[in-house]
Short mmCIF file of C-alpha atoms in Angstrom, two decimals:
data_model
loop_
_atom_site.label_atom_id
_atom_site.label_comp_id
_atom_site.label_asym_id
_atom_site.label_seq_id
_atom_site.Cartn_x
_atom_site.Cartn_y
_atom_site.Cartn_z
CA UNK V 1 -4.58 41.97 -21.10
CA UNK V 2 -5.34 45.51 -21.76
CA UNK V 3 -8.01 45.66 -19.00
CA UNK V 4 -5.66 44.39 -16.68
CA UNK V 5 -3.02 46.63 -17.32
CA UNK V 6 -4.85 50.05 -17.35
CA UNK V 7 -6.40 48.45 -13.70
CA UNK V 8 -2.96 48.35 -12.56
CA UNK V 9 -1.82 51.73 -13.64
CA UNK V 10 -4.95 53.04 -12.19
CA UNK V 11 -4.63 50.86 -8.76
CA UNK V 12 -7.19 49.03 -9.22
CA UNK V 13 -5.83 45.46 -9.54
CA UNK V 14 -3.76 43.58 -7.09
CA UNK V 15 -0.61 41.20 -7.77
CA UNK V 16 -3.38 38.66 -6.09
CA UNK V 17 -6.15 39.93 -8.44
CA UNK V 18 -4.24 39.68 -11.42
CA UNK V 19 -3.28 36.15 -10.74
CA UNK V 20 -6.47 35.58 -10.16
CA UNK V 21 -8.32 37.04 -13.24
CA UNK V 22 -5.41 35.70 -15.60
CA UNK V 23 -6.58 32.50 -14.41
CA UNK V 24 -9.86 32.55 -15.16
CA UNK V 25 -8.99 34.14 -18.60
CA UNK V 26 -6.84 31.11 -19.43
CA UNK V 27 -9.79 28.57 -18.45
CA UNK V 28 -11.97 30.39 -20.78
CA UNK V 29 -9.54 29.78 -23.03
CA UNK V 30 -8.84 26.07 -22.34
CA UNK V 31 -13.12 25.43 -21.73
CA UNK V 32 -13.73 27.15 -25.54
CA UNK V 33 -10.45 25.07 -27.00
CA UNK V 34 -12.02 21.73 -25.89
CA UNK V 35 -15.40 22.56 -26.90
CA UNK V 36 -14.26 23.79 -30.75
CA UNK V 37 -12.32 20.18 -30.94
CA UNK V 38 -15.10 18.38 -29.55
CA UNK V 39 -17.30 20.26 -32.35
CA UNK V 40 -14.82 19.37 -35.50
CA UNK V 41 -14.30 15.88 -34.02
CA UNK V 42 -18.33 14.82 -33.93
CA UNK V 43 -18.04 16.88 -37.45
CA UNK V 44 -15.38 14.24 -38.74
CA UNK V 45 -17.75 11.57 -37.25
CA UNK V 46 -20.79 12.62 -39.11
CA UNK V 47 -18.37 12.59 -42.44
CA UNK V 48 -16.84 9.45 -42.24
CA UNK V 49 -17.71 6.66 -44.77
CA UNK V 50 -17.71 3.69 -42.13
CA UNK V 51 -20.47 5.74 -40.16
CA UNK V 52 -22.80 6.16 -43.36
CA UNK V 53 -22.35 2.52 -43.64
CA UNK V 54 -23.41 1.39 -40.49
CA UNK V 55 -25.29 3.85 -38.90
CA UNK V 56 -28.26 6.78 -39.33
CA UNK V 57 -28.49 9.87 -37.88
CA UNK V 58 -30.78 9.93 -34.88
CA UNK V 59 -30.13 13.32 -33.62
CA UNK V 60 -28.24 16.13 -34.15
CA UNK V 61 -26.75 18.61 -31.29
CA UNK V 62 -27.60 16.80 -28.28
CA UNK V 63 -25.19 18.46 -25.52
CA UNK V 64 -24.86 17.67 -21.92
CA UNK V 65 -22.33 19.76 -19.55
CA UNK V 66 -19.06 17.96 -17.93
CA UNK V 67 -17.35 19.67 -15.08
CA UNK V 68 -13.72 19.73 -15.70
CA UNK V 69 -10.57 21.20 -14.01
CA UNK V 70 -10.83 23.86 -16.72
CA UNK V 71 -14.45 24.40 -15.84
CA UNK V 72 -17.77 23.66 -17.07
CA UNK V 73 -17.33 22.51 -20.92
CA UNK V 74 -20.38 22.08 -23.05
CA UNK V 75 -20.11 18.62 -25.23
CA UNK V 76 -22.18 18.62 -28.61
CA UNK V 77 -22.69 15.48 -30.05
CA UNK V 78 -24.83 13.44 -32.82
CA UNK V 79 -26.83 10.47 -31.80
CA UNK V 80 -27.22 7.58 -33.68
CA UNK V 81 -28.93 4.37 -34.94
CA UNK V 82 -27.33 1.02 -35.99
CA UNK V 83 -28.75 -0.34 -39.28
CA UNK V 84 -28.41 -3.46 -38.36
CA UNK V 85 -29.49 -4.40 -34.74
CA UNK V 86 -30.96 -0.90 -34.07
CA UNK V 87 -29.06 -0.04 -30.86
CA UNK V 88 -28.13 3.97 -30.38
CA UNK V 89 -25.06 5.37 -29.22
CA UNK V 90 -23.08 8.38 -28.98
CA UNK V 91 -19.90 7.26 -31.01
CA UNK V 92 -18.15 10.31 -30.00
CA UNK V 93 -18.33 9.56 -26.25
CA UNK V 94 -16.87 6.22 -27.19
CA UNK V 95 -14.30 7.72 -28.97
CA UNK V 96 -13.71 9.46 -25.99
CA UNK V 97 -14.44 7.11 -23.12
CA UNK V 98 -17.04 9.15 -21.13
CA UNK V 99 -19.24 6.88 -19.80
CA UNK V 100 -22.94 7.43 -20.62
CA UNK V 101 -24.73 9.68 -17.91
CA UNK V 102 -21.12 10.75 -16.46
CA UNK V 103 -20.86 14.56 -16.09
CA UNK V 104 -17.58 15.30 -13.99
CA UNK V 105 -14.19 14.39 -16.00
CA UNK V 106 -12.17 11.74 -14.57
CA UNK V 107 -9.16 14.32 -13.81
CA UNK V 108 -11.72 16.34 -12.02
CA UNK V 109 -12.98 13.76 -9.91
CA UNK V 110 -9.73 12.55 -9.23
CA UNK V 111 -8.34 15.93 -7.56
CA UNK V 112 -12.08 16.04 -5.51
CA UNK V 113 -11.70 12.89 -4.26
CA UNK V 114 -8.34 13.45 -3.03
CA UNK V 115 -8.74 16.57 -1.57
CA UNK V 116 -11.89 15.32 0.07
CA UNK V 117 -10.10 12.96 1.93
CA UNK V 118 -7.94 15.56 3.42
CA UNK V 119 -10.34 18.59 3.62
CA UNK V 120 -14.05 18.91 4.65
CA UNK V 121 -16.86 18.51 1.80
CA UNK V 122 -17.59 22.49 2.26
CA UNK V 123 -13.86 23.37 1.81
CA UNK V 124 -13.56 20.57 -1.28
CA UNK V 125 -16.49 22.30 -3.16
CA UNK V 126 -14.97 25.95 -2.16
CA UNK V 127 -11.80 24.70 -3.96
CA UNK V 128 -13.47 23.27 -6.95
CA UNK V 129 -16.35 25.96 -7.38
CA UNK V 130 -15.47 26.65 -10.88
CA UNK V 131 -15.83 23.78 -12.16
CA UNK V 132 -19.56 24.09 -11.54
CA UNK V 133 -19.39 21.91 -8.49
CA UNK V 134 -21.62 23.70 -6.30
CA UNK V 135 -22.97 21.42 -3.96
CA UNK V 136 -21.46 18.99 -0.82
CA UNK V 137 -24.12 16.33 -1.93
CA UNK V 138 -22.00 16.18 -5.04
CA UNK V 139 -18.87 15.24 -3.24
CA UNK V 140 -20.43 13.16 -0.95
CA UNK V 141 -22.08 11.16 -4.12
CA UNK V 142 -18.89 11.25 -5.42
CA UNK V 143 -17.37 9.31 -2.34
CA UNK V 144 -20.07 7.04 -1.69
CA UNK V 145 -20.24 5.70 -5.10
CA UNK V 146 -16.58 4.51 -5.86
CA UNK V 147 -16.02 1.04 -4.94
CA UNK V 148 -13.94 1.36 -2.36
CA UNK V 149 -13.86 -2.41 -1.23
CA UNK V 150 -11.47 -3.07 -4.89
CA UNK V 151 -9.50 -0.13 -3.92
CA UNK V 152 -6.23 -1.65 -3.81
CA UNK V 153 -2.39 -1.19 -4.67
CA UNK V 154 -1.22 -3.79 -6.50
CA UNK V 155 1.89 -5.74 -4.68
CA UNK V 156 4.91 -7.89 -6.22
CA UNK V 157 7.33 -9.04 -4.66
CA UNK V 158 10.28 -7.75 -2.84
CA UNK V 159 14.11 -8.35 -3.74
CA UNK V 160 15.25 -9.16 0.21
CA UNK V 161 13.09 -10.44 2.73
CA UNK V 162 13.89 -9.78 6.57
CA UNK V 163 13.90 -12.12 8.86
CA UNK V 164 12.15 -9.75 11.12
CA UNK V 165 8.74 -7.72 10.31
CA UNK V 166 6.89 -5.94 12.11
CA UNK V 167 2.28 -4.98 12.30
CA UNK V 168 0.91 -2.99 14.71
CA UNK V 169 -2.49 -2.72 14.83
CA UNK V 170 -4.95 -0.06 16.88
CA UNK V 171 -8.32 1.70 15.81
CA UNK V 172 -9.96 5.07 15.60
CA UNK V 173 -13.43 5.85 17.45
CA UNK V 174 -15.54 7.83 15.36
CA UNK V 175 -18.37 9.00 15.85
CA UNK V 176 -21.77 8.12 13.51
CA UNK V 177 -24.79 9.88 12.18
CA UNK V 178 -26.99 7.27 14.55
CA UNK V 179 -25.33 8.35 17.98
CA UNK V 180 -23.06 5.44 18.20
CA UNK V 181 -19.20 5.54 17.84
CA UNK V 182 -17.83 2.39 16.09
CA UNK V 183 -14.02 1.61 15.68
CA UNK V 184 -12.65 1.90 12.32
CA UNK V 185 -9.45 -0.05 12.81
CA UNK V 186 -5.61 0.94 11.09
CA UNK V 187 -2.99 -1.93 10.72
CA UNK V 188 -0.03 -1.57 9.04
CA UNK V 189 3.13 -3.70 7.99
CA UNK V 190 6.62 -2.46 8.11
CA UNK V 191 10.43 -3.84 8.02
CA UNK V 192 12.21 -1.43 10.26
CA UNK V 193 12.61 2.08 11.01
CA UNK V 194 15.14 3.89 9.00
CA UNK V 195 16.18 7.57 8.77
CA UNK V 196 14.12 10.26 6.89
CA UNK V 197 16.25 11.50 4.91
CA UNK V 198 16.85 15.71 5.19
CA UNK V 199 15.12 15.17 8.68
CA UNK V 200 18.26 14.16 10.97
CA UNK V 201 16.02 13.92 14.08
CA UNK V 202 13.28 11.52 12.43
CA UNK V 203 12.56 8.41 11.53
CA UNK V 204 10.21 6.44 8.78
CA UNK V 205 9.32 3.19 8.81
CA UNK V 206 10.87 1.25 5.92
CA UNK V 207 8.23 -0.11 3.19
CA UNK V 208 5.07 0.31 5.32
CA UNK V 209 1.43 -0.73 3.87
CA UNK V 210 -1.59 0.19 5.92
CA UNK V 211 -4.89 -1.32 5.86
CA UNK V 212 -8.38 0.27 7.11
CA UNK V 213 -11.47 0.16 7.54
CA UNK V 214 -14.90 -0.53 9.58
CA UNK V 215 -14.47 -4.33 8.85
CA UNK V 216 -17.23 -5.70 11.19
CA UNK V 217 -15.84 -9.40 10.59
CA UNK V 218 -12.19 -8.98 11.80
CA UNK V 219 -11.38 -12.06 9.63
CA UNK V 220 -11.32 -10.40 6.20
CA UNK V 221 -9.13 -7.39 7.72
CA UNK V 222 -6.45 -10.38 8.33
CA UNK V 223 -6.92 -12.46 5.03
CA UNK V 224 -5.81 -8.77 3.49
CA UNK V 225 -2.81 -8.63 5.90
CA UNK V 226 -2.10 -11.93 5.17
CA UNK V 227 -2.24 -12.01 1.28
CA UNK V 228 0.01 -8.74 1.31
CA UNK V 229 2.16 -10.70 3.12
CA UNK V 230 2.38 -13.25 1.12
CA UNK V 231 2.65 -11.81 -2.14
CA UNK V 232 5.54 -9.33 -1.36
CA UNK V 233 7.67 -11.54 0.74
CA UNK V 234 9.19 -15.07 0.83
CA UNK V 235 6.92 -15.99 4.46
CA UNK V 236 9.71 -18.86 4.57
CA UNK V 237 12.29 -16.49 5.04
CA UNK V 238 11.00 -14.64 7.87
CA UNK V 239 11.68 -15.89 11.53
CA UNK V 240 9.35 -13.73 13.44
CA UNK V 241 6.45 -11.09 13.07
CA UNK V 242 6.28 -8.93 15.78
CA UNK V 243 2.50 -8.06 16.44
CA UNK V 244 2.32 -5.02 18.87
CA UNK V 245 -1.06 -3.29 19.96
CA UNK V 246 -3.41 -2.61 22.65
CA UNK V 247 -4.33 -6.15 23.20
CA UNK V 248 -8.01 -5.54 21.72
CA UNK V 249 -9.91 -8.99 20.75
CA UNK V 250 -9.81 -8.35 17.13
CA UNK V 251 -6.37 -7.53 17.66
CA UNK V 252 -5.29 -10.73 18.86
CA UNK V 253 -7.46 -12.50 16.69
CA UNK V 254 -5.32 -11.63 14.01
CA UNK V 255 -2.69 -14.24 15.28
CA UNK V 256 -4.76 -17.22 14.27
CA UNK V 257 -4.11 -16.04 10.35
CA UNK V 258 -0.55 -14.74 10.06
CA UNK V 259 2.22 -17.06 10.66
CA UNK V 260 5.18 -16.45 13.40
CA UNK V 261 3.92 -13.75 14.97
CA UNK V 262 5.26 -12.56 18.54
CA UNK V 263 2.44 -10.47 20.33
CA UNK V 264 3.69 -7.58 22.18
CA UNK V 265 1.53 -4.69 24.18
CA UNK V 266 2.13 -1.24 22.70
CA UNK V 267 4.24 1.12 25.58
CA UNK V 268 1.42 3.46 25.15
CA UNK V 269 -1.34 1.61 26.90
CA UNK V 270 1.29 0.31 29.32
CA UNK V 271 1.93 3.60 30.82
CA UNK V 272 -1.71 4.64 30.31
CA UNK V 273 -2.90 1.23 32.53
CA UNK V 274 0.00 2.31 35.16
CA UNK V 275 -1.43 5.55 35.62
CA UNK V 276 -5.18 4.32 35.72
CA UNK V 277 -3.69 1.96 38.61
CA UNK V 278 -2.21 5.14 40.22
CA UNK V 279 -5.29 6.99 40.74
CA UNK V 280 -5.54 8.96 43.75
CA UNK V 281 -1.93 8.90 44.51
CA UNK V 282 0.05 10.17 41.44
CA UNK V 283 3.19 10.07 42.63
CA UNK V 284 3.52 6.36 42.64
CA UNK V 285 3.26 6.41 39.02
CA UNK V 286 7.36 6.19 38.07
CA UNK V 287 7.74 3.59 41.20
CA UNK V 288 4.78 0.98 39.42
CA UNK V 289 6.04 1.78 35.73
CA UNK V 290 9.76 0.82 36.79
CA UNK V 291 8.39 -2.54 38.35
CA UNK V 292 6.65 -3.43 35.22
CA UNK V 293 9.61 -2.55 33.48
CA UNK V 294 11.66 -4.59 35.47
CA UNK V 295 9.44 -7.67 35.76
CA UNK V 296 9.08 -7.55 39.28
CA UNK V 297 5.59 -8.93 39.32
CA UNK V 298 5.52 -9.61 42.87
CA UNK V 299 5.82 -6.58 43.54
CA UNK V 300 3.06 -4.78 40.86
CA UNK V 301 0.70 -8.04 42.73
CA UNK V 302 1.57 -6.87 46.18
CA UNK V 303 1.09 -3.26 44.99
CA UNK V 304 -2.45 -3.77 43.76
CA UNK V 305 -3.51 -6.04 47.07
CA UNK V 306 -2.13 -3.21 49.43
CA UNK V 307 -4.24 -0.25 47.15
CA UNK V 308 -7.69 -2.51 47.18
CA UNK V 309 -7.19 -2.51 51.01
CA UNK V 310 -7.76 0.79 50.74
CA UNK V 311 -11.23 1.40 52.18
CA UNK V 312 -11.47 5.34 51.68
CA UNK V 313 -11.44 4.36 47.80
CA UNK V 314 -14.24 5.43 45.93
CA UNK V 315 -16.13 2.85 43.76
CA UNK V 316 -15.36 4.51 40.83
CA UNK V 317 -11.59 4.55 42.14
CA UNK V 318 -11.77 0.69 42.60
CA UNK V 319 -13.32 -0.26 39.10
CA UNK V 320 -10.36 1.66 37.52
CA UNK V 321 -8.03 -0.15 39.70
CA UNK V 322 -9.06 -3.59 39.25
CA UNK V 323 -9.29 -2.83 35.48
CA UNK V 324 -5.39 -2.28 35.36
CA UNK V 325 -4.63 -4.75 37.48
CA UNK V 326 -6.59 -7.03 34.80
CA UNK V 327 -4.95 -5.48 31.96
CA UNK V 328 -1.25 -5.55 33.58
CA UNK V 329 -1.15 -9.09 35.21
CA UNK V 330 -3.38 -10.56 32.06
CA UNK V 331 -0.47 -8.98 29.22
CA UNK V 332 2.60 -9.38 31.43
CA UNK V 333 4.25 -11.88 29.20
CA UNK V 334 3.68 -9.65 26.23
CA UNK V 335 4.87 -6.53 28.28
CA UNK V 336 8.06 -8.07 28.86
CA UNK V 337 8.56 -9.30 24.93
CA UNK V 338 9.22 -4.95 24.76
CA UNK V 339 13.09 -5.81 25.93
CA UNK V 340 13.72 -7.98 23.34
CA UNK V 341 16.79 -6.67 21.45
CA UNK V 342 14.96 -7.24 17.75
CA UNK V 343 11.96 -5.30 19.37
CA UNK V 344 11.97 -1.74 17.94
CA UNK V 345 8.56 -0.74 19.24
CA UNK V 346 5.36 0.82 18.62
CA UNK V 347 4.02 4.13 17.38
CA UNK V 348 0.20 3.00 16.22
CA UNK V 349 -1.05 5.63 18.09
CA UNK V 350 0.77 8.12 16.13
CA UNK V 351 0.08 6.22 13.08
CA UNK V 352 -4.04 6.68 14.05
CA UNK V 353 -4.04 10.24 14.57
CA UNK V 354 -2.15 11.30 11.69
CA UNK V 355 -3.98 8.50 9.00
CA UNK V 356 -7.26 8.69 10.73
CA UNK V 357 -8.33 10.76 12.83
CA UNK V 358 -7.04 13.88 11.84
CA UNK V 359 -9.61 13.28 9.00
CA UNK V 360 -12.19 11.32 10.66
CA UNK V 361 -13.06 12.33 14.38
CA UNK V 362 -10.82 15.00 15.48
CA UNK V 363 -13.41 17.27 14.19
CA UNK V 364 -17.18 17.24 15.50
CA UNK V 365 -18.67 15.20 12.24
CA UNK V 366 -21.37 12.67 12.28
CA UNK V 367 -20.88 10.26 9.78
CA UNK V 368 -22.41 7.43 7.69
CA UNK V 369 -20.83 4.22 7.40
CA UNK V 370 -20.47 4.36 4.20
CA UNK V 371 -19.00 7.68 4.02
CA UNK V 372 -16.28 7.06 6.78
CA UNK V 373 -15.38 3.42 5.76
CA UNK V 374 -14.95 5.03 1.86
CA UNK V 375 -12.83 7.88 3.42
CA UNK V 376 -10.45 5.46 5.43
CA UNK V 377 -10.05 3.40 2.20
CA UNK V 378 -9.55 6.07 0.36
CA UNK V 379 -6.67 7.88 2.87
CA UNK V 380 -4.84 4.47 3.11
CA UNK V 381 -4.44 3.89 -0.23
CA UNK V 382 -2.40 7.25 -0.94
CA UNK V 383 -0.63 6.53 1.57
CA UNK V 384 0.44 3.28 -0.39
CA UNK V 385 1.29 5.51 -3.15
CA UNK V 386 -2.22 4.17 -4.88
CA UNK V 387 -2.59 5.79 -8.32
CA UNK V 388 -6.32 6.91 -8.21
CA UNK V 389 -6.43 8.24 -11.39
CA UNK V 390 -5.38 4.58 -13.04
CA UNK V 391 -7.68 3.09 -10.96
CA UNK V 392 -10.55 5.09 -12.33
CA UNK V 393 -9.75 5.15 -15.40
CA UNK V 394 -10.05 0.67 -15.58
CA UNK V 395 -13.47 0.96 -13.67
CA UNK V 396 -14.50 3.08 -16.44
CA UNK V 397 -12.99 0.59 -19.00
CA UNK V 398 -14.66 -2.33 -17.10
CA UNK V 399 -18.43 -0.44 -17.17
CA UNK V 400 -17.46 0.08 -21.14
CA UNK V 401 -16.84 -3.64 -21.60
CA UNK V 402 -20.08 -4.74 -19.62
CA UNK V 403 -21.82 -2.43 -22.15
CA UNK V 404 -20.45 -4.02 -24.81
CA UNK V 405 -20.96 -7.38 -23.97
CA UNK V 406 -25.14 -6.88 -22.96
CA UNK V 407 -25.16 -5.11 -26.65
CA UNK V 408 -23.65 -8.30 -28.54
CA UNK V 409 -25.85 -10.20 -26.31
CA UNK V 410 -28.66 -9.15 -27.51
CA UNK V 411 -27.46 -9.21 -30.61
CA UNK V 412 -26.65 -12.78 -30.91
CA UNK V 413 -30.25 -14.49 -28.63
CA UNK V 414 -32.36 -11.93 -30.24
CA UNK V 415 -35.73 -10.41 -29.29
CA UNK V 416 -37.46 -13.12 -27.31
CA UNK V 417 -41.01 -14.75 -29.79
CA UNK V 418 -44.33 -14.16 -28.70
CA UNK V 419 -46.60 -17.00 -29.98
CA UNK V 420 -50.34 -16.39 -31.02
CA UNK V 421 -52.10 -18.20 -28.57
CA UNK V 422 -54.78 -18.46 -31.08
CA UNK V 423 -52.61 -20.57 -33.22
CA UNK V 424 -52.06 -22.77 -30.57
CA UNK V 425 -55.70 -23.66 -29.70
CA UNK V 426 -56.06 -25.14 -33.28
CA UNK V 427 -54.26 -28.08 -32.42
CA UNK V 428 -56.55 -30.74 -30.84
CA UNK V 429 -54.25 -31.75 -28.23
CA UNK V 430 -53.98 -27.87 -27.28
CA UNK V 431 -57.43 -26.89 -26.92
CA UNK V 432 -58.87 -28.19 -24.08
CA UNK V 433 -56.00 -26.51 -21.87
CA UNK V 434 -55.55 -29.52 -19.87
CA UNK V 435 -51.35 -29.54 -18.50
CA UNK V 436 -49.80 -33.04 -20.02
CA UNK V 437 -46.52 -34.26 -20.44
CA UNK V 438 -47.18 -34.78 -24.62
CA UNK V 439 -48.90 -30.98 -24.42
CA UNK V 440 -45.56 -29.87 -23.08
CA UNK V 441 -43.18 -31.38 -25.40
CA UNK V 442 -45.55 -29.97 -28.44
CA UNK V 443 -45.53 -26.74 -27.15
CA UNK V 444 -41.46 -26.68 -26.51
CA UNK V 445 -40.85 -27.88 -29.86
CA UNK V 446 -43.15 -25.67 -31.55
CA UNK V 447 -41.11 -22.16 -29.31
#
């Protein structure tokens, strides 16, 4: 404190530097604090009458290093022997719950993997750099090792049901460390939209859950949908689903699992098929969009006859137009299902950019499946208000249990006998070698 006040008498420390260096003074602090009570706890441990009883000393001192959001903290511990079954542990680290060969804190990993969801693995280590995390291998480890699949906010149900919900469905296209750019798909359910409140202009949508990721069998992605459904609402209640979207296979697909549902095609591609159709002659667009709107299909069909008469189109021009006059005349029904006066329509797009790809592909990034698919899972479920740190915390709790059970396993069938073969060959009926049903029952009996 002294140092820092003669460097700002002498102009030598900024307001910034001295927030800066008081930090790291007060992480020294908190690092050798933890470190002292790790010391007198393993102390206490070595003390205690129920350890002399049931276990030796192995080792003494045995330390290891744990990032934490302090900062590196060195953990000195005694290592020891059961008298009885002979197994070693580090009681203090099950005193503690770390989890044997773990070296970043829980709370640590916690903030990296939430920042890395938001922020490159360069600018996540930059952020965490003194912790000791030094490395983007580290964070990608990190991401590619939680079990992302069980990654999941736990759902009860709702006081009210609607009679009206409402999924929208569309998909990201990102691109991969093997050239190829897959779709990593985004549904989400929602009630209504409703008024954020402080922001008079905007809207939220009311008690929205999203869903993601690469999901090559489209099935699974709806058996989720569905079982959310299911589990927060009364599905008896509710008189229609609206499904909106861009009309993709796997879109539609997802009609054969939920009940109710009323498909209708998203505005967005609408408009963007319209001006596809338009090509070449741009100011047709609003004429063609108000026909669609309008359900004049005549019209739109006599539209699309009259502009593939055209014979100074280019081939490339024709392709485009016979590919919206596909995608128009094939979704008309569910164009039209836009007007419906329950209908409050569709912002997936929206919903993509900001859940998806402003993490995923707006940048140039090649990605593994694993990594992307783990990212997506990992964005969604904060933005169902997923507690990460809880989640965690029970895998860690689960791995403990496992632990415990293969130890009182062992414990209970024992080391597995090895019989002198010699022993064996001294009965008659043993020694020749020969494979018979009374040499087999001997030899069972006798292990």
């Amino acid at each position: 404190m002294v140092k820092q006040f003669v460097g700002i008498q002498n102009h030598e420390v900024s307001f910034t530097d001295l927030v800066e260096n008081i930090q790291t003074c007060v992480n020294e602090i908190g690092t050798s604090m933890v470190e002292t009570l790790i010391t007198e706890a393993d102390a206490a441990l070595r003390q205690s009458p129920v350890r002399k009883r049931e276990w030796y000393i192995q080792r003494s001192e045995d330390t290891k290093i744990c990032a934490t959001l302090l900062g590196p903290i060195e953990i000195r511990r005694t290592y020891y022997k059961h008298k009885k079954d002979g197994h070693f542990s580090y009681l203090l680290d099950e005193y503690l719950d770390i989890v044997p060969y773990e070296r970043v804190d829980l709370g640590l990993k916690t903030k990296i993997l939430e920042t890395a969801s938001e922020r490159s693995y360069q600018q996540t280590v930059t952020q965490f750099q003194h912790t000791g995390i030094t490395s983007k291998e580290t964070i990608k480890n990190m991401i590619h090792r939680v079990d992302m699949e069980n990654l999941i906010v736990p759902t009860k149900k709702k006081s009210k049901t609607p009679t009206v919900l409402y999924i929208e469905a569309d998909e990201d296209h990102v691109a991969y460390q093997d050239g190829v750019n897959r779709f990593m798909k985004l549904v989400y359910v929602h009630e209504v939209y409703e008024k954020d409140p402080g922001k008079s202009t905007r809207k939220k949508l009311k008690n929205c859950h999203y869903f993601s990721g690469l999901y090559q069998d489209s099935q699974r992605l709806w058996e989720e949908v569905y079982s959310y459904l299911d589990d927060s609402y009364n599905l008896k209640s509710v008189e229609k689903i609206y499904f909106s979207g861009d009309g993709a296979k796997w879109i539609k697909e997802g009609m054969r699992y939920l009940p109710k549902t009323i498909f209708v095609l998203d505005r967005f591609h609408v408009v963007k098929y319209v001006k596809k159709a338009c090509i070449g002659m741009l100011s047709c667009t609003a004429i063609l969009l108000d026909w669609v709107n309008q359900n004049k299909k005549k019209y739109v069909k006599a539209f699309f006859k009259s502009r593939l008469e055209d014979g100074t189109l280019s081939e490339n021009q024709r392709k485009n137009i016979l590919n919206a006059q596909s995608y128009l005349l094939g979704n008309w029904a569910a164009i039209q299902k836009q007007h419906n006066e329950d209908y409050i329509g569709c912002s997936a797009e929206g919903h993509v950019s900001h859940v998806l790809s402003s993490r995923l592909s707006s940048c140039p990034l090649g990605w593994s499946k694993t990594g992307a698919n783990n990212i997506a899972k990992l964005r969604v479920f904060l933005k169902n208000q997923g507690k990460l740190l809880v989640y965690l915390e029970n895998e860690n709790k689960k791995i403990q249990k496992e632990t415990r059970i293969k130890r009182l396993d062992k414990r209970v069938i024992g080391p597995k006998k090895e019989f002198n073969q010699q022993f064996l060959a001294k009965f008659p009926l043993l020694e020749n070698g020969l494979i018979t049903g009374a040499r087999n029952r001997i030899v069972s009996v006798m292990q």
